[in-house]
Amino acid sequence: MFREILAKIEYYHTIIIHRHMKPDPDALGSQVGLKKIITHNFPDKRVLVTGHNEPTLDWITHMDEVTDSDYQDALVIVTDTANTPRIDDKRYASGAFLIKIDHHPNDDSYGDICYVDTTASSTSEIICDFAQTVGLSLSDEAARLLYIGIIGDTGRFLYPATSSKTLAIASYLRQFPFDFSALSRQMDSFPLKIAKLQGYVFEHLEIDPTGAACVLLTQEILKKFDVTDAETAAIVGSPGKIDSIKAWAIFVEQADKHYRVRLRSKDKVINAIAKRHDGGGHPLASGANSYSAAENAQIFQELKELFL
């Protein structure tokens, strides 16, 4: 299927690349990394990336200005996005041809071409695999972006999705002359306010004897620590550092009073819980939505029942 994707890239002059809302490093790395690969190998093509600019990740990259007219006779590629409601910029359906490239479970098989590899650690890994397979060369910036995406989604190679193929691709990317040390420092650091929020999370975790845990971050708490919903992503992995915790939920109250739920697990599959609550994701890392305190309690109960 990589050859089919390449043929479409070769055919279209204008290519617009989307990714999911509230982007993480893999969403940005795969989206803009693919842009850099295409422009490096096909300099005459017009390649644009679209979506919300996330201030906490502006050190990675920035989006382009994309007009409605840009979609006329354009190829649209969506990376790292499991289902259409999560695609950032709803104009994704306005192009002439649509391609999905992703590593999440394929519950929404959209696109004229749909390439999904759930064994890949990240979509950035897939993009690099694509380039190597079809013989496209990488620029230094493409390598930097794809490396960011891989280490972001693997938790610096700690998560189970990290395979020998992941490490081989990461090794290949490390041959390019980007500042690896500066990048690692950037990804391993956070502001003092996030450190204080992390302390709050450790102090207020509810830990069940089963090994399930949860914490609630209300709008009041977010304001107290002066953090946004996006910035709370920096503490999602914190509960997992406690040896007795096996799976956890972080409930983040939104401005409209519903809750964004971040679910993580060390070994038990949790994406079925997420799907029952307006969400989805990977087996051990998922997201959901809750619309009441009672639903929060139900999600936590389902998490506990995994270990009964």
XYZ file of C-alpha atoms in Angstrom:
308
model
C 0.000 0.000 0.000
C 2.994 2.313 0.446
C 3.439 2.308 -3.334
C -0.196 3.390 -3.781
C 0.335 6.263 -1.342
C 3.501 7.313 -3.183
C 1.644 7.257 -6.510
C -0.959 9.680 -5.144
C 1.729 11.970 -3.745
C 3.441 11.963 -7.152
C 0.151 12.670 -8.943
C -1.146 15.659 -6.980
C 0.477 19.099 -7.029
C -1.142 20.381 -3.814
C -1.063 18.198 -0.709
C -2.655 19.193 2.607
C -1.814 17.211 5.737
C -4.066 17.069 8.805
C -3.739 15.393 12.237
C -5.797 15.066 15.402
C -7.070 17.796 17.692
C -5.070 18.643 20.825
C -1.869 17.345 19.195
C 0.909 15.440 20.911
C 4.496 15.077 19.625
C 3.604 12.125 17.381
C 0.708 13.977 15.760
C 2.960 16.920 14.923
C 6.009 14.806 14.150
C 4.188 12.586 11.658
C 2.214 15.438 10.086
C 5.050 17.887 9.522
C 7.675 15.169 9.143
C 5.708 13.873 6.144
C 5.506 17.404 4.747
C 9.279 17.795 5.011
C 9.862 14.451 3.293
C 7.572 15.372 0.390
C 9.030 18.855 -0.098
C 12.564 17.460 0.140
C 11.926 14.891 -2.603
C 9.407 16.861 -4.692
C 10.400 20.543 -4.364
C 7.894 21.668 -6.990
C 4.909 20.440 -4.970
C 2.888 22.663 -2.662
C 2.536 20.977 0.717
C 0.584 22.537 3.596
C -0.103 21.473 7.177
C -3.200 22.599 9.031
C -4.650 22.552 12.525
C -4.567 24.457 15.791
C -1.149 25.686 16.923
C -0.617 24.211 20.399
C 1.389 26.749 22.452
C 2.970 24.099 24.681
C 4.452 22.407 21.611
C 5.480 25.436 19.570
C 9.103 24.361 19.982
C 8.367 21.432 17.672
C 6.784 23.167 14.674
C 4.037 25.502 13.432
C 1.078 25.157 11.083
C 0.527 26.887 7.737
C -2.226 29.260 6.680
C -4.586 27.135 4.575
C -7.505 28.632 2.633
C -10.648 26.901 1.410
C -9.504 27.294 -2.180
C -6.315 25.337 -1.414
C -8.419 22.166 -1.219
C -9.476 22.313 -4.856
C -7.910 19.316 -6.630
C -5.753 18.637 -3.571
C -4.613 15.403 -1.990
C -5.497 15.331 1.718
C -3.559 13.089 4.104
C -4.595 12.630 7.751
C -1.958 11.250 10.103
C -2.245 9.809 13.613
C -6.039 10.187 13.859
C -8.221 7.175 14.618
C -11.630 8.611 13.777
C -13.081 11.512 11.813
C -14.530 13.448 14.814
C -10.958 13.890 16.117
C -9.518 15.320 12.891
C -8.369 18.901 13.424
C -9.828 21.191 10.713
C -13.039 19.765 9.300
C -12.106 20.715 5.752
C -10.287 17.375 5.457
C -13.158 16.065 3.286
C -12.909 18.988 0.840
C -10.024 17.643 -1.235
C -10.035 15.424 -4.303
C -8.589 12.331 -2.576
C -8.206 11.327 1.084
C -5.564 9.104 2.713
C -5.485 7.946 6.334
C -2.149 6.898 7.900
C -2.373 5.794 11.525
C -1.334 3.340 14.236
C -4.452 3.382 16.438
C -7.062 0.593 16.305
C -8.914 1.029 13.009
C -12.445 1.520 14.368
C -13.171 4.200 11.754
C -11.771 3.123 8.406
C -12.113 6.437 6.573
C -10.321 7.598 3.455
C -9.934 6.473 -0.157
C -6.724 4.793 1.017
C -6.565 3.700 4.652
C -3.196 2.506 5.958
C -3.217 1.434 9.604
C -0.457 -0.510 11.390
C -1.382 -1.102 15.022
C 1.949 -2.830 15.648
C 3.832 0.422 15.028
C 4.899 2.414 18.063
C 3.771 5.669 16.465
C 2.617 7.170 13.229
C 6.030 8.825 12.966
C 7.529 5.326 12.804
C 5.131 4.504 9.948
C 6.061 7.664 8.045
C 9.759 6.836 8.285
C 9.061 3.226 7.269
C 7.096 4.542 4.289
C 9.951 6.788 3.173
C 12.541 4.037 3.501
C 10.368 1.462 1.732
C 9.600 3.607 -1.321
C 13.087 5.122 -1.522
C 12.437 8.709 -0.423
C 15.268 10.560 1.295
C 14.905 12.519 4.533
C 15.986 16.052 5.327
C 17.586 16.790 8.691
C 14.378 18.509 9.824
C 12.206 15.554 8.779
C 14.449 13.249 10.823
C 14.188 15.543 13.861
C 10.406 15.676 13.669
C 9.949 11.932 13.220
C 12.359 11.203 16.064
C 10.360 13.530 18.323
C 7.181 11.675 17.399
C 8.679 8.271 18.138
C 10.178 9.127 21.510
C 6.987 10.956 22.443
C 4.684 8.008 21.785
C 7.062 5.410 23.226
C 7.766 7.377 26.401
C 11.458 7.391 25.420
C 11.277 3.696 24.453
C 9.685 2.579 27.753
C 6.234 1.541 26.466
C 5.393 -1.994 25.231
C 4.801 -0.810 21.640
C 8.559 -0.225 21.334
C 9.827 -2.988 19.042
C 13.142 -3.889 17.467
C 11.838 -2.175 14.320
C 11.134 0.968 16.363
C 14.693 0.984 17.666
C 16.133 0.335 14.204
C 14.198 3.274 12.762
C 15.198 5.494 15.701
C 18.831 4.485 15.120
C 18.508 5.451 11.458
C 17.036 8.854 12.386
C 19.828 9.504 14.894
C 22.307 9.497 12.013
C 20.975 12.894 10.954
C 22.644 15.987 12.482
C 19.886 17.438 14.656
C 20.636 18.464 18.240
C 19.659 15.278 20.063
C 20.758 16.489 23.500
C 18.790 19.736 23.296
C 15.743 17.842 22.093
C 15.995 15.354 24.965
C 16.344 18.155 27.517
C 13.325 19.914 26.050
C 11.140 16.807 26.230
C 12.305 15.946 29.746
C 11.692 19.380 31.261
C 8.580 21.229 32.364
C 7.727 24.530 34.068
C 7.693 24.901 37.844
C 3.900 25.106 37.833
C 3.716 21.624 36.289
C 6.047 20.324 38.997
C 3.689 21.766 41.596
C 0.688 20.194 39.850
C 2.526 16.866 39.828
C 2.924 17.196 43.602
C -0.819 17.800 43.889
C -1.526 14.682 41.837
C 0.662 12.505 44.073
C -0.949 13.920 47.209
C -4.528 13.477 45.999
C -4.411 10.162 44.150
C -7.116 7.746 45.204
C -5.454 4.331 45.129
C -7.628 1.234 45.355
C -6.240 -2.042 46.797
C -6.678 -3.558 43.317
C -3.978 -1.222 41.958
C -6.393 1.076 40.142
C -5.991 4.787 40.850
C -7.599 8.074 39.899
C -7.354 11.790 40.492
C -9.682 14.672 39.693
C -8.400 18.000 38.373
C -11.207 20.543 38.588
C -11.340 23.917 36.888
C -10.552 25.402 40.291
C -7.370 23.325 40.556
C -6.312 24.210 36.998
C -6.727 27.899 37.792
C -4.895 27.533 41.104
C -1.848 26.100 39.342
C -2.345 28.299 36.248
C -2.336 25.363 33.847
C -4.401 24.598 30.764
C -5.983 21.291 29.854
C -3.235 20.767 27.258
C -0.527 21.322 29.865
C -1.939 18.558 32.089
C -0.629 16.090 29.505
C 2.768 16.508 31.178
C 1.582 14.688 34.320
C -0.380 11.845 32.712
C 2.407 9.323 33.283
C 3.138 10.397 36.863
C 0.876 7.909 38.701
C 2.538 5.036 36.853
C 5.807 5.745 38.625
C 4.254 4.371 41.824
C 4.993 0.650 41.931
C 1.648 -0.380 43.453
C -0.424 1.364 40.751
C -1.393 -0.825 37.803
C -3.835 1.415 35.917
C -5.094 4.942 36.419
C -7.536 7.599 35.279
C -7.030 11.347 35.344
C -10.284 13.301 35.168
C -9.776 16.855 33.894
C -12.804 19.125 34.193
C -13.434 21.230 31.086
C -14.913 24.724 30.867
C -18.290 23.284 29.842
C -18.215 21.051 32.950
C -17.708 17.720 31.205
C -14.526 15.761 31.953
C -11.670 14.778 29.687
C -10.517 11.367 30.906
C -6.973 10.155 30.370
C -6.632 6.406 30.926
C -3.345 4.532 31.267
C -2.409 0.968 32.202
C 0.764 -1.025 32.709
C -0.615 -4.293 31.338
C -4.426 -4.605 31.373
C -6.235 -3.493 28.216
C -8.241 -0.338 28.881
C -9.404 0.939 25.491
C -12.666 -1.014 25.818
C -13.489 1.172 28.831
C -12.688 4.271 26.795
C -14.959 3.161 23.942
C -17.868 2.729 26.374
C -17.401 6.344 27.418
C -17.204 8.334 24.199
C -13.538 7.645 23.549
C -10.970 5.140 22.357
C -7.272 4.720 21.771
C -4.509 2.212 22.308
C -4.838 -0.889 24.504
C -2.753 0.686 27.299
C -3.207 4.404 26.594
C -6.646 5.778 25.850
C -8.871 8.791 26.260
C -12.557 9.173 27.037
C -15.174 11.732 27.963
C -17.353 11.803 31.059
C -20.394 13.970 31.549
C -20.963 13.734 35.294
C -19.346 12.867 38.611
C -21.398 9.671 38.536
C -19.848 8.679 35.211
C -16.395 9.401 36.639
C -17.183 6.967 39.456
C -18.418 4.400 36.934
C -15.215 4.640 34.896
C -13.119 4.174 38.024
C -15.242 1.176 38.996
C -14.673 -0.387 35.563
C -10.968 0.219 35.986
C -10.982 -1.564 39.352
C -12.944 -4.491 37.920
C -10.087 -5.228 35.531
C -8.132 -6.552 38.512
C -10.871 -8.462 40.344
